[in-house]
Amino acid sequence: MKKQILFLLVAVLAGSACATAKKPLVNRVLTAQEQAALTPDQVIAILDEGNERFVAGTVTSRDHSAQVRLAAEGQFPKAVVLSCLDSRVPVEDVFDRGIGDIFVARVAGNFENTDILGSMEFGTKVAGAKVILVMGHKDCGAVKATIDGAELGNITAMLENIKPAVEAVPGFDGARISSNAEFLHAVERANVSETVQRIRERSPILRDMESAGQIKIVGALYDMGTGRVELLD
Ligand SMILES: [Zn+2]
């Protein structure tokens, strides 16, 4: 009998230790009220904090099944992220975001076009997101191919969209080739800032929203080696 009580006690203690060590799963999604209360600067801070957790390996545990069911009733995401196609840039994970948290548009070389601009206008003007984040990344194959003048099928026309970035680094003192890491990095940065500028020029809706303080359009670079997202001015 004593043995049984002791066993029970050990089992209860082990169970409670286990329960305190395990963090609860996040099972909720952003509501319309929460989205409306956020400012663009708060959203940028939330993305930055999420990226810190990604870098530190302490991303939030999420109950995706529960989030799927809740998100089916509607979506109120915080931001629109335009990312490269690159499989090594898992956008939601990079910002520690879950289902219903962010819109993600992807195209090799993370440039805008009419369809992407329309998607951004939907994401902000219609659906209420507060930030547009153009996120390039280091070691970008699309940027390398553009510098190298690669030609193949529809890729040729696609790379035309990245060419202005190569031309936007005019005074570079060094070899203008993709194997020159310094030049490649300069073009990757220019590609992000050129895209941010063109979004403002080509979308009066987004430009006006930004002027009114309703949204912010910002650029960033993702570092493959560290997982860190560096916000650009
Ligand atoms: Zn890329």
XYZ file of N, CA and C and ligand atoms in Angstrom:
700
model
N 0.838 -1.206 0.000
C 0.000 0.000 0.000
C 0.873 1.257 0.000
N 1.870 1.272 0.910
C 2.790 2.400 0.986
C 3.482 2.627 -0.346
N 3.867 1.520 -0.949
C 4.558 1.538 -2.230
C 3.683 2.197 -3.301
N 2.381 1.854 -3.249
C 1.436 2.384 -4.240
C 1.283 3.894 -4.086
N 1.203 4.348 -2.826
C 1.041 5.789 -2.565
C 2.284 6.543 -3.059
N 3.438 5.971 -2.762
C 4.696 6.596 -3.193
C 4.744 6.710 -4.720
N 4.316 5.646 -5.380
C 4.318 5.617 -6.849
C 3.395 6.706 -7.406
N 2.216 6.817 -6.749
C 1.218 7.815 -7.168
C 1.786 9.232 -7.021
N 2.458 9.448 -5.881
C 3.040 10.758 -5.586
C 4.086 11.136 -6.646
N 4.933 10.168 -6.969
C 5.979 10.403 -7.984
C 5.343 10.734 -9.326
N 4.273 10.003 -9.667
C 3.610 10.205 -10.954
C 2.984 11.599 -11.024
N 2.347 12.029 -9.905
C 1.703 13.358 -9.870
C 2.751 14.455 -9.989
N 3.839 14.311 -9.244
C 4.914 15.313 -9.288
C 5.525 15.400 -10.677
N 5.761 14.257 -11.299
C 6.342 14.229 -12.646
C 5.402 14.903 -13.627
N 4.103 14.648 -13.453
C 3.096 15.232 -14.352
C 3.071 16.738 -14.236
N 3.106 17.274 -12.996
C 3.020 18.722 -12.835
C 4.310 19.393 -13.312
N 5.447 18.713 -13.133
C 6.711 19.278 -13.622
C 6.673 19.381 -15.133
N 6.104 18.343 -15.756
C 6.000 18.298 -17.212
C 5.102 19.438 -17.697
N 3.974 19.658 -16.963
C 3.015 20.675 -17.386
C 3.620 22.072 -17.286
N 4.465 22.311 -16.244
C 5.024 23.653 -16.120
C 6.144 23.880 -17.137
N 6.854 22.818 -17.527
C 7.961 22.974 -18.465
C 7.458 23.232 -19.888
N 6.271 22.703 -20.192
C 5.761 22.797 -21.555
C 4.977 24.094 -21.741
N 5.369 24.915 -22.711
C 4.640 26.149 -22.971
C 3.323 25.820 -23.671
N 2.221 26.521 -23.345
C 0.961 26.227 -24.023
C 1.036 26.599 -25.507
N 0.324 25.854 -26.331
C 0.299 26.144 -27.761
C -0.534 27.393 -28.012
N -0.077 28.245 -28.921
C -0.883 29.401 -29.312
C -1.955 28.897 -30.272
N -3.228 29.157 -29.923
C -4.304 28.600 -30.749
C -5.275 29.664 -31.231
N -4.913 30.950 -31.077
C -5.820 32.010 -31.509
C -5.265 32.728 -32.738
N -6.096 33.559 -33.370
C -5.653 34.348 -34.531
C -5.973 35.815 -34.275
N -5.323 36.711 -35.032
C -5.519 38.149 -34.853
C -6.968 38.526 -35.184
N -7.584 39.347 -34.316
C -8.965 39.780 -34.571
C -8.958 41.137 -35.278
N -10.127 41.527 -35.803
C -10.259 42.817 -36.483
C -9.937 43.971 -35.537
N -10.367 43.845 -34.269
C -10.124 44.916 -33.274
C -8.631 45.040 -32.998
N -7.957 43.903 -32.844
C -6.522 43.932 -32.571
C -5.767 44.525 -33.760
N -6.172 44.144 -34.969
C -5.523 44.674 -36.169
C -5.693 46.195 -36.241
N -6.923 46.665 -35.981
C -7.224 48.096 -36.086
C -6.426 48.910 -35.063
N -6.161 48.321 -33.894
C -5.482 49.059 -32.824
C -3.981 49.210 -33.062
N -3.421 48.435 -33.982
C -1.976 48.467 -34.201
C -1.560 49.643 -35.081
N -0.412 50.257 -34.761
C 0.159 51.279 -35.637
C 1.213 50.606 -36.518
N 1.578 51.242 -37.651
C 2.635 50.657 -38.494
C 3.930 50.406 -37.709
N 4.313 51.333 -36.840
C 5.549 51.152 -36.061
C 5.447 49.960 -35.105
N 4.269 49.761 -34.519
C 4.075 48.603 -33.627
C 4.210 47.295 -34.414
N 3.675 47.285 -35.642
C 3.762 46.076 -36.465
C 5.225 45.784 -36.815
N 5.974 46.833 -37.145
C 7.403 46.646 -37.456
C 8.123 46.080 -36.227
N 7.785 46.591 -35.042
C 8.405 46.096 -33.803
C 8.035 44.630 -33.561
N 6.792 44.259 -33.841
C 6.337 42.866 -33.651
C 7.110 41.929 -34.598
N 7.287 42.372 -35.848
C 8.031 41.551 -36.814
C 9.488 41.404 -36.370
N 10.056 42.502 -35.884
C 11.445 42.498 -35.439
C 11.635 41.573 -34.230
N 10.702 41.622 -33.290
C 10.780 40.751 -32.105
C 10.630 39.281 -32.503
N 9.734 39.029 -33.470
C 9.540 37.660 -33.960
C 10.808 37.137 -34.612
N 11.483 38.010 -35.354
C 12.734 37.601 -35.997
C 13.818 37.314 -34.956
N 13.809 38.070 -33.863
C 14.771 37.792 -32.782
C 14.552 36.397 -32.214
N 13.284 36.003 -32.047
C 12.984 34.664 -31.526
C 13.413 33.595 -32.539
N 13.206 33.885 -33.847
C 13.621 32.939 -34.892
C 15.130 32.719 -34.839
N 15.868 33.817 -34.693
C 17.333 33.736 -34.644
C 17.780 32.974 -33.390
N 17.068 33.210 -32.273
C 17.435 32.579 -31.004
C 16.938 31.138 -30.891
N 16.109 30.701 -31.845
C 15.570 29.339 -31.794
C 14.471 29.176 -30.760
N 13.764 30.278 -30.455
C 12.685 30.208 -29.452
C 11.343 30.594 -30.069
N 11.082 30.091 -31.292
C 9.821 30.456 -31.959
C 8.632 29.881 -31.181
N 7.501 30.542 -31.330
C 6.273 30.179 -30.616
C 5.718 28.845 -31.126
N 5.262 27.996 -30.194
C 4.580 26.764 -30.600
C 3.131 27.104 -30.922
N 2.660 26.599 -32.060
C 1.298 26.966 -32.479
C 0.452 25.727 -32.733
N -0.830 25.836 -32.372
C -1.793 24.788 -32.688
C -2.399 25.147 -34.050
N -1.793 24.664 -35.106
C -2.214 25.053 -36.455
C -3.639 24.610 -36.768
N -4.037 23.451 -36.254
C -5.403 22.969 -36.531
C -6.430 23.944 -35.961
N -6.200 24.385 -34.723
C -7.133 25.336 -34.097
C -7.119 26.661 -34.845
N -5.911 27.090 -35.272
C -5.805 28.365 -35.996
C -6.506 28.299 -37.352
N -6.398 27.157 -38.007
C -7.074 26.990 -39.303
C -8.577 27.180 -39.120
N -9.145 26.545 -38.100
C -10.596 26.634 -37.872
C -11.020 28.067 -37.569
N -10.246 28.787 -36.729
C -10.586 30.161 -36.372
C -10.422 31.112 -37.556
N -9.332 30.908 -38.306
C -9.030 31.809 -39.426
C -10.031 31.647 -40.560
N -10.736 30.518 -40.590
C -11.715 30.292 -41.656
C -12.829 31.338 -41.604
N -13.003 31.974 -40.425
C -14.074 32.968 -40.279
C -13.682 34.331 -40.839
N -12.416 34.544 -41.156
C -11.967 35.827 -41.712
C -10.508 36.039 -41.413
N -9.872 37.016 -42.100
C -8.451 37.259 -41.845
C -8.184 38.740 -41.625
N -7.308 39.037 -40.651
C -6.969 40.415 -40.309
C -5.463 40.520 -40.091
N -4.667 40.256 -41.137
C -3.205 40.200 -40.976
C -2.578 41.574 -40.709
N -1.389 41.550 -40.145
C -0.682 42.774 -39.749
C 0.091 43.409 -40.897
N 0.622 42.569 -41.801
C 1.572 43.086 -42.791
C 1.487 42.305 -44.091
N 1.992 42.946 -45.162
C 2.179 42.267 -46.442
C 3.692 42.151 -46.647
N 4.194 40.955 -46.807
C 5.626 40.769 -47.047
C 5.824 40.323 -48.487
N 6.670 41.072 -49.214
C 7.066 40.652 -50.570
C 8.445 40.024 -50.465
N 8.507 38.721 -50.763
C 9.759 37.983 -50.596
C 10.193 37.365 -51.925
N 11.445 36.955 -51.989
C 11.945 36.181 -53.121
C 11.335 34.771 -53.067
N 11.433 34.067 -54.184
C 10.932 32.691 -54.271
C 11.778 31.716 -53.452
N 12.987 32.111 -53.135
C 14.010 31.230 -52.541
C 13.468 30.360 -51.391
N 13.684 29.060 -51.505
C 13.141 28.112 -50.517
C 13.826 28.232 -49.161
N 14.944 28.946 -49.120
C 15.662 29.092 -47.848
C 15.184 30.292 -47.038
N 14.093 30.935 -47.519
C 13.532 32.082 -46.794
C 12.087 31.726 -46.385
N 11.914 31.013 -45.281
C 10.557 30.640 -44.827
C 9.901 31.821 -44.112
N 9.150 32.628 -44.863
C 8.753 33.964 -44.386
C 8.020 33.940 -43.033
N 6.977 33.106 -42.890
C 6.239 33.086 -41.606
C 7.181 32.738 -40.450
N 8.023 31.725 -40.663
C 8.953 31.310 -39.603
C 9.939 32.424 -39.258
N 10.428 33.111 -40.299
C 11.446 34.156 -40.103
C 10.947 35.237 -39.129
N 9.611 35.480 -39.150
C 9.041 36.504 -38.252
C 8.250 35.876 -37.104
N 8.360 34.565 -36.935
C 7.608 33.846 -35.895
C 6.122 34.195 -35.956
N 5.544 34.043 -37.120
C 4.128 34.340 -37.325
C 3.383 33.050 -37.669
N 2.078 33.037 -37.376
C 1.276 31.853 -37.658
C 0.196 32.114 -38.696
N -0.788 31.252 -38.715
C -1.879 31.342 -39.695
C -2.684 32.614 -39.459
N -2.953 33.352 -40.555
C -3.740 34.580 -40.449
C -2.962 35.800 -40.003
N -1.651 35.683 -39.824
C -0.843 36.795 -39.295
C -0.316 37.748 -40.369
N 0.158 37.187 -41.494
C 0.748 38.050 -42.534
C 0.360 37.550 -43.937
N 0.252 38.533 -44.872
C 0.122 38.191 -46.289
C 1.532 38.000 -46.835
N 1.733 37.004 -47.685
C 3.052 36.814 -48.284
C 2.919 36.717 -49.800
N 3.601 37.647 -50.514
C 3.677 37.592 -51.973
C 5.102 37.189 -52.336
N 5.238 36.280 -53.280
C 6.599 35.821 -53.608
C 6.821 35.802 -55.113
N 7.981 36.295 -55.498
C 8.428 36.190 -56.890
C 9.964 36.232 -56.862
N 10.594 35.456 -57.721
C 12.061 35.431 -57.748
C 12.584 36.843 -57.958
N 13.362 37.347 -57.024
C 13.923 38.695 -57.118
C 13.089 39.756 -56.403
N 12.011 39.346 -55.738
C 11.161 40.244 -54.918
C 10.962 41.647 -55.496
N 10.525 41.704 -56.758
C 10.186 43.004 -57.374
C 8.662 43.114 -57.470
N 8.170 44.344 -57.707
C 6.722 44.540 -57.854
C 6.324 44.461 -59.323
N 5.072 44.108 -59.568
C 4.455 44.282 -60.883
C 2.981 44.592 -60.628
N 2.195 44.701 -61.680
C 0.787 45.102 -61.499
C 0.057 44.158 -60.546
N 0.315 42.863 -60.701
C -0.404 41.881 -59.870
C 0.026 41.967 -58.406
N 1.307 42.172 -58.203
C 1.810 42.293 -56.815
C 1.280 43.588 -56.191
N 1.284 44.688 -56.989
C 0.766 45.959 -56.470
C -0.710 45.827 -56.105
N -1.469 45.145 -56.968
C -2.893 44.911 -56.676
C -3.059 44.110 -55.396
N -2.202 43.117 -55.221
C -2.261 42.294 -54.001
C -1.933 43.126 -52.771
N -0.953 44.041 -52.898
C -0.591 44.914 -51.771
C -1.722 45.881 -51.446
N -2.362 46.408 -52.491
C -3.487 47.318 -52.268
C -4.627 46.579 -51.587
N -4.873 45.337 -51.990
C -5.896 44.522 -51.321
C -5.511 44.302 -49.849
N -4.263 43.916 -49.631
C -3.809 43.568 -48.282
C -3.913 44.730 -47.296
N -3.718 45.958 -47.797
C -3.730 47.126 -46.909
C -5.077 47.868 -46.959
N -5.412 48.379 -48.129
C -6.620 49.215 -48.264
C -7.902 48.432 -47.952
N -7.959 47.187 -48.427
C -9.180 46.393 -48.232
C -9.119 45.585 -46.942
N -7.976 44.923 -46.706
C -7.914 43.962 -45.593
C -7.226 44.513 -44.333
N -6.686 45.751 -44.405
C -6.273 46.424 -43.171
C -4.855 46.225 -42.660
N -3.973 45.574 -43.441
C -2.585 45.412 -42.978
C -1.916 46.790 -42.875
N -0.954 46.942 -41.939
C -0.382 48.259 -41.641
C 1.035 48.470 -42.207
N 1.637 47.396 -42.682
C 3.024 47.503 -43.155
C 3.188 46.713 -44.448
N 3.945 47.297 -45.389
C 4.398 46.545 -46.559
C 5.908 46.399 -46.416
N 6.356 45.163 -46.353
C 7.783 44.899 -46.159
C 8.332 44.201 -47.398
N 9.243 44.875 -48.102
C 9.927 44.261 -49.242
C 11.194 43.623 -48.715
N 11.251 42.287 -48.767
C 12.393 41.601 -48.146
C 13.237 40.854 -49.185
N 14.379 41.440 -49.509
C 15.353 40.739 -50.335
C 16.198 39.838 -49.439
N 17.175 39.183 -50.034
C 18.044 38.340 -49.195
C 19.431 38.252 -49.812
N 20.381 37.903 -48.957
C 21.759 37.750 -49.415
C 21.872 36.478 -50.231
N 22.829 36.458 -51.164
C 23.086 35.281 -51.988
C 21.889 34.956 -52.889
N 21.256 36.008 -53.463
C 20.042 35.818 -54.264
C 20.382 35.358 -55.682
N 19.879 34.191 -56.053
C 20.138 33.616 -57.378
C 19.572 34.456 -58.503
N 18.401 35.078 -58.276
C 17.777 35.900 -59.320
C 18.621 37.146 -59.591
N 19.147 37.732 -58.512
C 20.001 38.917 -58.683
C 21.309 38.519 -59.380
N 21.866 37.377 -58.983
C 23.098 36.885 -59.626
C 22.869 36.684 -61.122
N 21.755 36.037 -61.467
C 21.450 35.752 -62.870
C 21.286 37.042 -63.670
N 20.710 38.070 -63.032
C 20.531 39.356 -63.716
C 21.887 39.995 -63.991
N 22.759 39.980 -63.004
C 24.106 40.550 -63.174
C 24.838 39.808 -64.297
N 24.657 38.489 -64.337
C 25.348 37.667 -65.335
C 24.700 37.729 -66.724
N 23.528 38.383 -66.818
C 22.843 38.477 -68.105
C 22.285 37.139 -68.579
N 21.816 36.317 -67.653
C 21.285 34.993 -68.009
C 20.048 35.125 -68.900
N 19.897 34.183 -69.819
C 18.722 34.171 -70.704
C 18.193 32.755 -70.802
N 16.904 32.575 -70.517
C 16.253 31.274 -70.655
C 14.742 31.448 -70.550
N 14.027 31.067 -71.595
C 12.558 31.087 -71.571
C 12.003 32.382 -70.985
N 11.025 32.241 -70.109
C 10.390 33.411 -69.473
C 11.271 34.062 -68.411
N 12.343 33.361 -68.037
C 13.256 33.928 -67.034
C 13.876 35.223 -67.567
N 14.153 35.265 -68.888
C 14.767 36.445 -69.503
C 13.926 37.696 -69.227
N 12.621 37.593 -69.476
C 11.723 38.743 -69.259
C 11.604 39.061 -67.772
N 11.592 38.029 -66.952
C 11.465 38.246 -65.504
C 12.653 39.047 -64.964
N 13.860 38.690 -65.428
C 15.066 39.352 -64.919
C 15.136 40.821 -65.329
N 14.397 41.205 -66.389
C 14.344 42.614 -66.803
C 13.912 43.505 -65.634
N 13.070 42.924 -64.763
C 12.551 43.687 -63.612
C 13.629 43.994 -62.582
N 14.713 43.244 -62.612
C 15.777 43.418 -61.605
C 16.915 44.281 -62.166
N 16.941 44.428 -63.504
C 18.033 45.192 -64.140
C 18.216 46.608 -63.606
N 17.105 47.349 -63.313
C 17.310 48.711 -62.774
C 18.187 48.722 -61.519
N 18.152 47.638 -60.746
C 18.967 47.586 -59.524
C 20.450 47.499 -59.857
N 20.780 46.782 -60.933
C 22.186 46.676 -61.347
C 22.666 48.061 -61.797
N 21.789 48.764 -62.516
C 22.135 50.110 -62.988
C 22.128 51.122 -61.846
N 21.445 50.788 -60.749
C 21.363 51.714 -59.615
C 22.622 51.689 -58.745
N 23.596 50.886 -59.141
C 24.880 50.869 -58.417
C 25.957 51.346 -59.402
N 25.873 52.653 -59.806
C 26.727 53.121 -60.901
C 28.186 53.349 -60.519
N 28.394 53.860 -59.328
C 29.767 54.268 -58.982
C 30.567 53.182 -58.297
N 30.177 51.916 -58.482
C 30.838 50.850 -57.740
C 32.285 50.679 -58.190
N 33.174 50.688 -57.214
C 34.598 50.604 -57.517
C 35.051 49.155 -57.342
N 34.996 48.387 -58.405
C 35.358 46.963 -58.318
C 34.691 46.195 -59.438
N 34.907 44.893 -59.477
C 34.370 44.068 -60.554
C 32.852 43.964 -60.455
N 32.161 44.295 -61.546
C 30.689 44.251 -61.560
C 30.236 42.863 -62.024
N 30.602 41.865 -61.224
C 30.256 40.474 -61.542
C 29.613 39.825 -60.305
N 28.818 38.775 -60.563
C 28.049 38.185 -59.453
C 28.942 37.470 -58.439
N 30.145 37.065 -58.884
C 31.038 36.384 -57.939
C 31.754 37.367 -57.003
N 31.594 38.668 -57.282
C 32.106 39.691 -56.364
C 31.033 39.940 -55.290
N 31.225 39.352 -54.113
C 30.196 39.384 -53.063
C 29.779 40.810 -52.698
N 30.743 41.722 -52.754
C 30.454 43.111 -52.388
C 29.497 43.752 -53.390
N 29.757 43.502 -54.685
C 28.884 44.052 -55.727
C 27.503 43.394 -55.659
N 27.487 42.071 -55.503
C 26.224 41.336 -55.408
C 25.368 41.902 -54.272
N 25.993 42.123 -53.130
C 25.269 42.633 -51.965
C 24.732 44.045 -52.232
N 25.536 44.871 -52.917
C 25.102 46.240 -53.239
C 23.881 46.206 -54.156
N 23.879 45.278 -55.116
C 22.736 45.177 -56.041
C 21.501 44.631 -55.300
N 21.714 43.680 -54.403
C 20.580 43.140 -53.622
C 19.911 44.241 -52.800
N 20.731 45.090 -52.194
C 20.183 46.217 -51.415
C 19.463 47.194 -52.343
N 20.101 47.513 -53.472
C 19.510 48.458 -54.426
C 18.186 47.911 -54.960
N 18.121 46.603 -55.181
C 16.895 45.994 -55.700
C 15.740 46.201 -54.723
N 16.019 46.115 -53.440
C 14.980 46.341 -52.422
C 14.567 47.815 -52.415
N 15.561 48.735 -52.374
C 15.189 50.154 -52.278
C 14.526 50.660 -53.560
N 14.975 50.139 -54.732
C 14.326 50.512 -55.996
C 12.866 50.029 -56.000
N 12.651 48.823 -55.494
C 11.290 48.265 -55.465
C 10.391 49.089 -54.545
N 10.928 49.467 -53.360
C 10.148 50.291 -52.427
C 9.757 51.616 -53.111
N 10.722 52.238 -53.809
C 10.438 53.511 -54.489
C 9.384 53.341 -55.573
N 9.525 52.265 -56.348
C 8.567 52.046 -57.453
C 7.164 51.745 -56.921
N 7.072 51.074 -55.775
C 5.743 50.810 -55.187
C 5.056 52.153 -54.913
N 5.812 53.104 -54.350
C 5.238 54.437 -54.057
C 4.845 55.153 -55.356
N 5.689 55.023 -56.375
C 5.412 55.716 -57.639
C 4.230 55.113 -58.377
N 4.159 53.795 -58.376
C 3.177 53.114 -59.228
C 1.827 52.882 -58.562
N 1.743 53.103 -57.248
C 0.462 52.904 -56.566
C 0.061 54.149 -55.796
N -0.787 55.004 -56.391
C -1.274 56.181 -55.675
C -1.998 55.801 -54.381
N -2.663 54.648 -54.386
C -3.387 54.214 -53.170
C -2.399 54.014 -52.021
N -1.330 53.270 -52.280
C -0.353 52.976 -51.219
C 0.411 54.235 -50.817
N 0.747 55.058 -51.816
C 1.475 56.309 -51.530
C 0.642 57.208 -50.604
N -0.642 57.345 -50.935
C -1.518 58.209 -50.126
C -1.705 57.636 -48.721
N -1.836 56.308 -48.630
C -1.991 55.688 -47.304
C -0.752 55.926 -46.449
N 0.416 55.871 -47.110
C 1.656 56.086 -46.364
C 1.763 57.552 -45.918
N 1.411 58.473 -46.839
C 1.457 59.908 -46.499
C 0.530 60.223 -45.335
N -0.592 59.514 -45.270
C -1.576 59.750 -44.208
C -1.204 59.024 -42.910
N -0.090 58.287 -42.930
C 0.350 57.589 -41.715
C -0.406 56.296 -41.439
N -1.193 55.840 -42.432
C -1.983 54.614 -42.210
C -1.146 53.349 -42.390
N -0.130 53.439 -43.245
C 0.768 52.293 -43.461
C 2.212 52.799 -43.549
N 3.158 51.855 -43.479
C 4.557 52.162 -43.786
C 5.036 51.159 -44.825
N 5.840 51.641 -45.776
C 6.436 50.755 -46.780
C 7.941 50.721 -46.480
N 8.443 49.556 -46.128
C 9.846 49.467 -45.711
C 10.566 48.331 -46.438
N 11.889 48.467 -46.515
C 12.721 47.450 -47.139
C 13.536 46.708 -46.096
N 13.932 45.475 -46.436
C 14.729 44.679 -45.502
C 15.549 43.652 -46.272
N 16.603 43.173 -45.632
C 17.432 42.107 -46.217
C 17.542 40.954 -45.231
N 17.331 39.745 -45.732
C 17.429 38.542 -44.899
C 18.805 37.912 -45.099
N 19.445 37.611 -43.976
C 20.783 37.000 -44.025
C 20.646 35.482 -43.870
N 21.011 34.766 -44.936
C 20.905 33.295 -44.949
C 21.703 32.638 -43.826
N 22.839 33.229 -43.509
C 23.742 32.610 -42.547
C 23.260 32.703 -41.114
N 22.598 33.828 -40.784
C 22.217 34.063 -39.383
C 20.717 33.985 -39.140
N 19.923 34.165 -40.203
C 18.465 34.211 -40.037
C 17.965 35.596 -39.664
N 18.893 36.549 -39.560
C 18.566 37.909 -39.133
C 17.988 38.727 -40.298
N 16.943 39.498 -40.011
C 16.384 40.440 -40.991
C 16.858 41.840 -40.621
N 17.555 42.467 -41.566
C 18.064 43.831 -41.331
C 17.131 44.814 -42.034
N 16.525 45.720 -41.270
C 15.662 46.725 -41.885
C 16.532 47.778 -42.559
N 16.157 48.166 -43.787
C 16.932 49.166 -44.516
C 16.231 50.521 -44.386
N 16.995 51.596 -44.481
C 16.404 52.951 -44.382
C 15.607 53.254 -45.626
Zn 16.429 35.303 -54.253
